[in-house]
């Protein structure tokens, strides 16, 4: 059943929007201090994420990590956990509410309740020039979830085992020694590194298009707390056509860790959120 628009429908539609979470009161990261400390940082490790697979990496608080495109356009799905407590993990929904649908330099990856603190801050994005294109698309979204074998089964039937969800599950299980079923419960909605996405204007559907990333591009972060990360090189490759299959050209991704000689000036690791948790009782 559909409904007839009321007489004042246009007036109701014309009401201007109000930003849900104004961030003027949000403590701002001191990017100049982060960049200054980064200048003398030395590389302490790296991992290469194989195409259609995932790998874990650890970054102590106060260090930096960089995700690079090295061989060809490739999208990465990033999960983050507190290295000492996996119940604290990246919360893409609240990150989106605070920073918008796509992240770039100065944006932070926030953890879920009851912690709600910045886990990592983006300090450099070589795709920051892209902005929002004519389709309403931008890069590095926090709106997609991660490609997964359940949705694939639902929409296409059949089994595909190299979706980002499964890649992240295997990598987390290998890193922690947890059985696969337990590891799976720790995998969460991602930051879609290098992915170019938006919502169609006519139907509001989530769409993707070929990533503008090229070899030499990177996204770099400062670790605010001790982190365990997992990155999947999505089977969608540059996500120009399809994912959840072996059809797309896929490339590796490089993760490098850097340690500065001293932490950024004035920086201290953020504490967990100070709300009392009494919930009115
Ligand atoms: Zn994927």
CSV table of N, CA, C and O in Angstrom, one decimal, residues 222-276:
chain,number,residue,atom,x,y,z
A,222,UNK,N,48.5,6.9,12.6
A,222,UNK,CA,49.2,6.9,13.9
A,222,UNK,C,48.4,6.1,14.9
A,222,UNK,O,47.1,6.2,15.0
A,223,UNK,N,49.0,5.1,15.6
A,223,UNK,CA,48.3,4.2,16.5
A,223,UNK,C,48.2,4.9,17.9
A,223,UNK,O,49.2,5.3,18.5
A,224,UNK,N,46.9,5.1,18.3
A,224,UNK,CA,46.7,5.8,19.5
A,224,UNK,C,46.8,4.9,20.7
A,224,UNK,O,47.0,5.3,21.8
A,225,UNK,N,46.4,3.6,20.5
A,225,UNK,CA,46.5,2.6,21.5
A,225,UNK,C,47.3,1.4,20.9
A,225,UNK,O,47.5,1.3,19.7
A,226,UNK,N,47.6,0.4,21.7
A,226,UNK,CA,48.3,-0.8,21.2
A,226,UNK,C,47.3,-1.5,20.3
A,226,UNK,O,46.2,-1.9,20.7
A,227,UNK,N,47.7,-1.8,19.0
A,227,UNK,CA,46.7,-2.3,18.0
A,227,UNK,C,47.1,-3.7,17.5
A,227,UNK,O,48.3,-3.9,17.3
A,228,UNK,N,46.1,-4.5,17.3
A,228,UNK,CA,46.2,-5.6,16.4
A,228,UNK,C,45.4,-5.3,15.2
A,228,UNK,O,44.2,-4.9,15.3
A,229,UNK,N,46.0,-5.3,14.0
A,229,UNK,CA,45.2,-5.0,12.8
A,229,UNK,C,45.2,-6.2,11.9
A,229,UNK,O,46.0,-7.2,12.0
A,230,UNK,N,44.2,-6.3,11.1
A,230,UNK,CA,44.1,-7.3,10.0
A,230,UNK,C,43.6,-6.6,8.7
A,230,UNK,O,42.7,-5.8,8.8
A,231,UNK,N,44.3,-6.9,7.7
A,231,UNK,CA,44.0,-6.3,6.4
A,231,UNK,C,43.8,-7.4,5.3
A,231,UNK,O,44.6,-8.3,5.2
A,232,UNK,N,42.6,-7.3,4.6
A,232,UNK,CA,42.3,-8.2,3.5
A,232,UNK,C,42.5,-7.5,2.2
A,232,UNK,O,42.0,-6.4,2.0
A,233,UNK,N,43.2,-8.2,1.3
A,233,UNK,CA,43.2,-7.7,-0.1
A,233,UNK,C,42.0,-8.2,-0.8
A,233,UNK,O,42.0,-9.4,-1.2
A,234,UNK,N,41.0,-7.4,-1.0
A,234,UNK,CA,39.7,-7.8,-1.4
A,234,UNK,C,39.7,-8.6,-2.8
A,234,UNK,O,40.4,-8.1,-3.7
A,235,UNK,N,38.9,-9.7,-2.9
A,235,UNK,CA,38.8,-10.4,-4.1
A,235,UNK,C,38.3,-9.5,-5.3
A,235,UNK,O,38.4,-9.9,-6.4
A,236,UNK,N,37.7,-8.4,-4.9
A,236,UNK,CA,37.2,-7.5,-5.9
A,236,UNK,C,38.3,-6.7,-6.6
A,236,UNK,O,38.0,-6.0,-7.6
A,237,UNK,N,39.5,-6.8,-6.2
A,237,UNK,CA,40.6,-6.0,-6.8
A,237,UNK,C,40.4,-4.5,-6.6
A,237,UNK,O,40.4,-4.0,-5.5
A,238,UNK,N,40.2,-3.8,-7.8
A,238,UNK,CA,39.9,-2.4,-7.7
A,238,UNK,C,38.4,-2.1,-7.5
A,238,UNK,O,38.0,-1.0,-7.5
A,239,UNK,N,37.7,-3.2,-7.4
A,239,UNK,CA,36.2,-3.1,-7.2
A,239,UNK,C,35.5,-2.4,-8.3
A,239,UNK,O,34.5,-1.6,-8.1
A,240,UNK,N,36.0,-2.6,-9.6
A,240,UNK,CA,35.3,-1.9,-10.7
A,240,UNK,C,34.2,-2.7,-11.3
A,240,UNK,O,33.3,-2.2,-12.0
A,241,UNK,N,34.1,-4.0,-10.9
A,241,UNK,CA,33.0,-4.8,-11.5
A,241,UNK,C,32.3,-5.7,-10.5
A,241,UNK,O,31.1,-5.5,-10.2
A,242,UNK,N,33.1,-6.7,-9.9
A,242,UNK,CA,32.4,-7.6,-8.9
A,242,UNK,C,33.4,-8.0,-7.9
A,242,UNK,O,34.6,-7.9,-8.0
A,243,UNK,N,32.8,-8.5,-6.8
A,243,UNK,CA,33.7,-9.1,-5.7
A,243,UNK,C,33.1,-10.5,-5.5
A,243,UNK,O,32.2,-10.9,-6.2
A,244,UNK,N,33.6,-11.1,-4.4
A,244,UNK,CA,33.1,-12.5,-4.1
A,244,UNK,C,33.2,-13.4,-5.2
A,244,UNK,O,32.4,-14.3,-5.5
A,245,UNK,N,34.3,-13.3,-6.0
A,245,UNK,CA,34.7,-14.3,-7.0
A,245,UNK,C,36.1,-14.1,-7.3
A,245,UNK,O,36.8,-13.2,-6.9
A,246,UNK,N,36.6,-15.0,-8.2
A,246,UNK,CA,38.0,-14.9,-8.6
A,246,UNK,C,38.2,-14.2,-10.0
A,246,UNK,O,39.2,-14.3,-10.6
A,247,UNK,N,37.1,-13.5,-10.4
A,247,UNK,CA,37.1,-12.9,-11.7
A,247,UNK,C,38.0,-11.6,-11.8
A,247,UNK,O,38.6,-11.4,-12.8
A,248,UNK,N,38.1,-10.8,-10.8
A,248,UNK,CA,38.8,-9.6,-10.8
A,248,UNK,C,40.3,-9.8,-10.7
A,248,UNK,O,40.8,-10.7,-10.1
A,249,UNK,N,41.1,-8.8,-11.4
A,249,UNK,CA,42.5,-8.8,-11.2
A,249,UNK,C,42.8,-8.3,-9.8
A,249,UNK,O,42.3,-7.3,-9.4
A,250,UNK,N,43.6,-9.1,-9.0
A,250,UNK,CA,43.9,-8.7,-7.7
A,250,UNK,C,45.4,-8.5,-7.5
A,250,UNK,O,46.2,-9.2,-8.1
A,251,UNK,N,45.7,-7.7,-6.5
A,251,UNK,CA,47.2,-7.3,-6.3
A,251,UNK,C,47.4,-7.4,-4.8
A,251,UNK,O,46.5,-7.2,-4.0
A,252,UNK,N,48.7,-7.5,-4.4
A,252,UNK,CA,49.0,-7.5,-3.0
A,252,UNK,C,48.9,-6.0,-2.4
A,252,UNK,O,48.9,-5.1,-3.2
A,253,UNK,N,48.9,-6.0,-1.1
A,253,UNK,CA,49.0,-4.7,-0.4
A,253,UNK,C,50.1,-4.8,0.6
A,253,UNK,O,50.4,-5.9,1.2
A,254,UNK,N,50.8,-3.7,0.9
A,254,UNK,CA,51.9,-3.6,1.8
A,254,UNK,C,51.6,-2.9,3.0
A,254,UNK,O,51.0,-1.8,2.9
A,255,UNK,N,51.9,-3.4,4.2
A,255,UNK,CA,51.7,-2.7,5.5
A,255,UNK,C,53.1,-2.6,6.1
A,255,UNK,O,53.8,-3.5,6.3
A,256,UNK,N,53.5,-1.3,6.4
A,256,UNK,CA,54.8,-1.0,7.0
A,256,UNK,C,54.5,-0.3,8.4
A,256,UNK,O,53.6,0.5,8.5
A,257,UNK,N,55.4,-0.7,9.3
A,257,UNK,CA,55.3,-0.1,10.7
A,257,UNK,C,56.5,0.8,10.9
A,257,UNK,O,57.7,0.4,10.5
A,258,UNK,N,56.3,2.0,11.5
A,258,UNK,CA,57.4,2.9,11.7
A,258,UNK,C,57.4,3.4,13.1
A,258,UNK,O,56.3,3.6,13.7
A,259,UNK,N,58.6,3.5,13.7
A,259,UNK,CA,58.7,3.9,15.1
A,259,UNK,C,59.5,5.2,15.2
A,259,UNK,O,60.6,5.3,14.7
A,260,UNK,N,58.9,6.2,15.8
A,260,UNK,CA,59.6,7.5,15.9
A,260,UNK,C,60.6,7.5,17.1
A,260,UNK,O,60.5,6.6,18.0
A,261,UNK,N,61.5,8.4,17.1
A,261,UNK,CA,62.5,8.4,18.2
A,261,UNK,C,61.9,8.9,19.5
A,261,UNK,O,62.3,8.6,20.6
A,262,UNK,N,60.8,9.7,19.4
A,262,UNK,CA,60.1,10.2,20.6
A,262,UNK,C,58.6,10.3,20.2
A,262,UNK,O,58.3,10.6,19.0
A,263,UNK,N,57.7,10.1,21.1
A,263,UNK,CA,56.3,10.3,20.7
A,263,UNK,C,56.0,11.7,20.3
A,263,UNK,O,56.7,12.6,20.7
A,264,UNK,N,54.9,12.0,19.6
A,264,UNK,CA,54.5,13.3,19.2
A,264,UNK,C,54.4,14.2,20.5
A,264,UNK,O,53.9,13.8,21.5
A,265,UNK,N,54.9,15.4,20.3
A,265,UNK,CA,54.9,16.4,21.4
A,265,UNK,C,53.4,16.6,22.0
A,265,UNK,O,52.5,16.8,21.2
A,266,UNK,N,53.3,16.4,23.3
A,266,UNK,CA,52.0,16.6,23.9
A,266,UNK,C,51.1,15.4,23.8
A,266,UNK,O,50.0,15.5,24.4
A,267,UNK,N,51.5,14.3,23.1
A,267,UNK,CA,50.5,13.2,23.0
A,267,UNK,C,50.6,12.3,24.2
A,267,UNK,O,51.6,12.0,24.7
A,268,UNK,N,49.4,11.8,24.6
A,268,UNK,CA,49.3,10.8,25.6
A,268,UNK,C,48.2,9.8,25.1
A,268,UNK,O,47.3,10.2,24.4
A,269,UNK,N,48.4,8.5,25.3
A,269,UNK,CA,47.3,7.6,24.8
A,269,UNK,C,46.0,7.9,25.4
A,269,UNK,O,45.8,8.2,26.6
A,270,UNK,N,44.9,7.9,24.6
A,270,UNK,CA,43.6,8.3,25.0
A,270,UNK,C,43.0,7.3,26.0
A,270,UNK,O,43.2,6.1,25.8
A,271,UNK,N,42.4,7.7,27.1
A,271,UNK,CA,41.7,6.8,28.0
A,271,UNK,C,40.4,6.4,27.5
A,271,UNK,O,39.9,7.0,26.5
A,272,UNK,N,39.8,5.4,28.1
A,272,UNK,CA,38.5,4.9,27.6
A,272,UNK,C,37.5,6.0,28.0
A,272,UNK,O,37.7,6.8,28.9
A,273,UNK,N,36.3,6.0,27.4
A,273,UNK,CA,35.3,7.0,27.6
A,273,UNK,C,34.9,7.1,29.1
A,273,UNK,O,34.8,6.1,29.7
A,274,UNK,N,34.7,8.3,29.5
A,274,UNK,CA,34.5,8.6,31.0
A,274,UNK,C,33.1,8.4,31.4
A,274,UNK,O,32.8,8.6,32.6
A,275,UNK,N,32.1,8.0,30.5
A,275,UNK,CA,30.7,7.9,31.0
A,275,UNK,C,30.7,6.8,32.1
A,275,UNK,O,31.4,5.8,32.1
A,276,UNK,N,29.8,7.1,33.1
A,276,UNK,CA,29.7,6.3,34.4
A,276,UNK,C,29.2,4.9,34.1
A,276,UNK,O,29.5,4.0,34.9
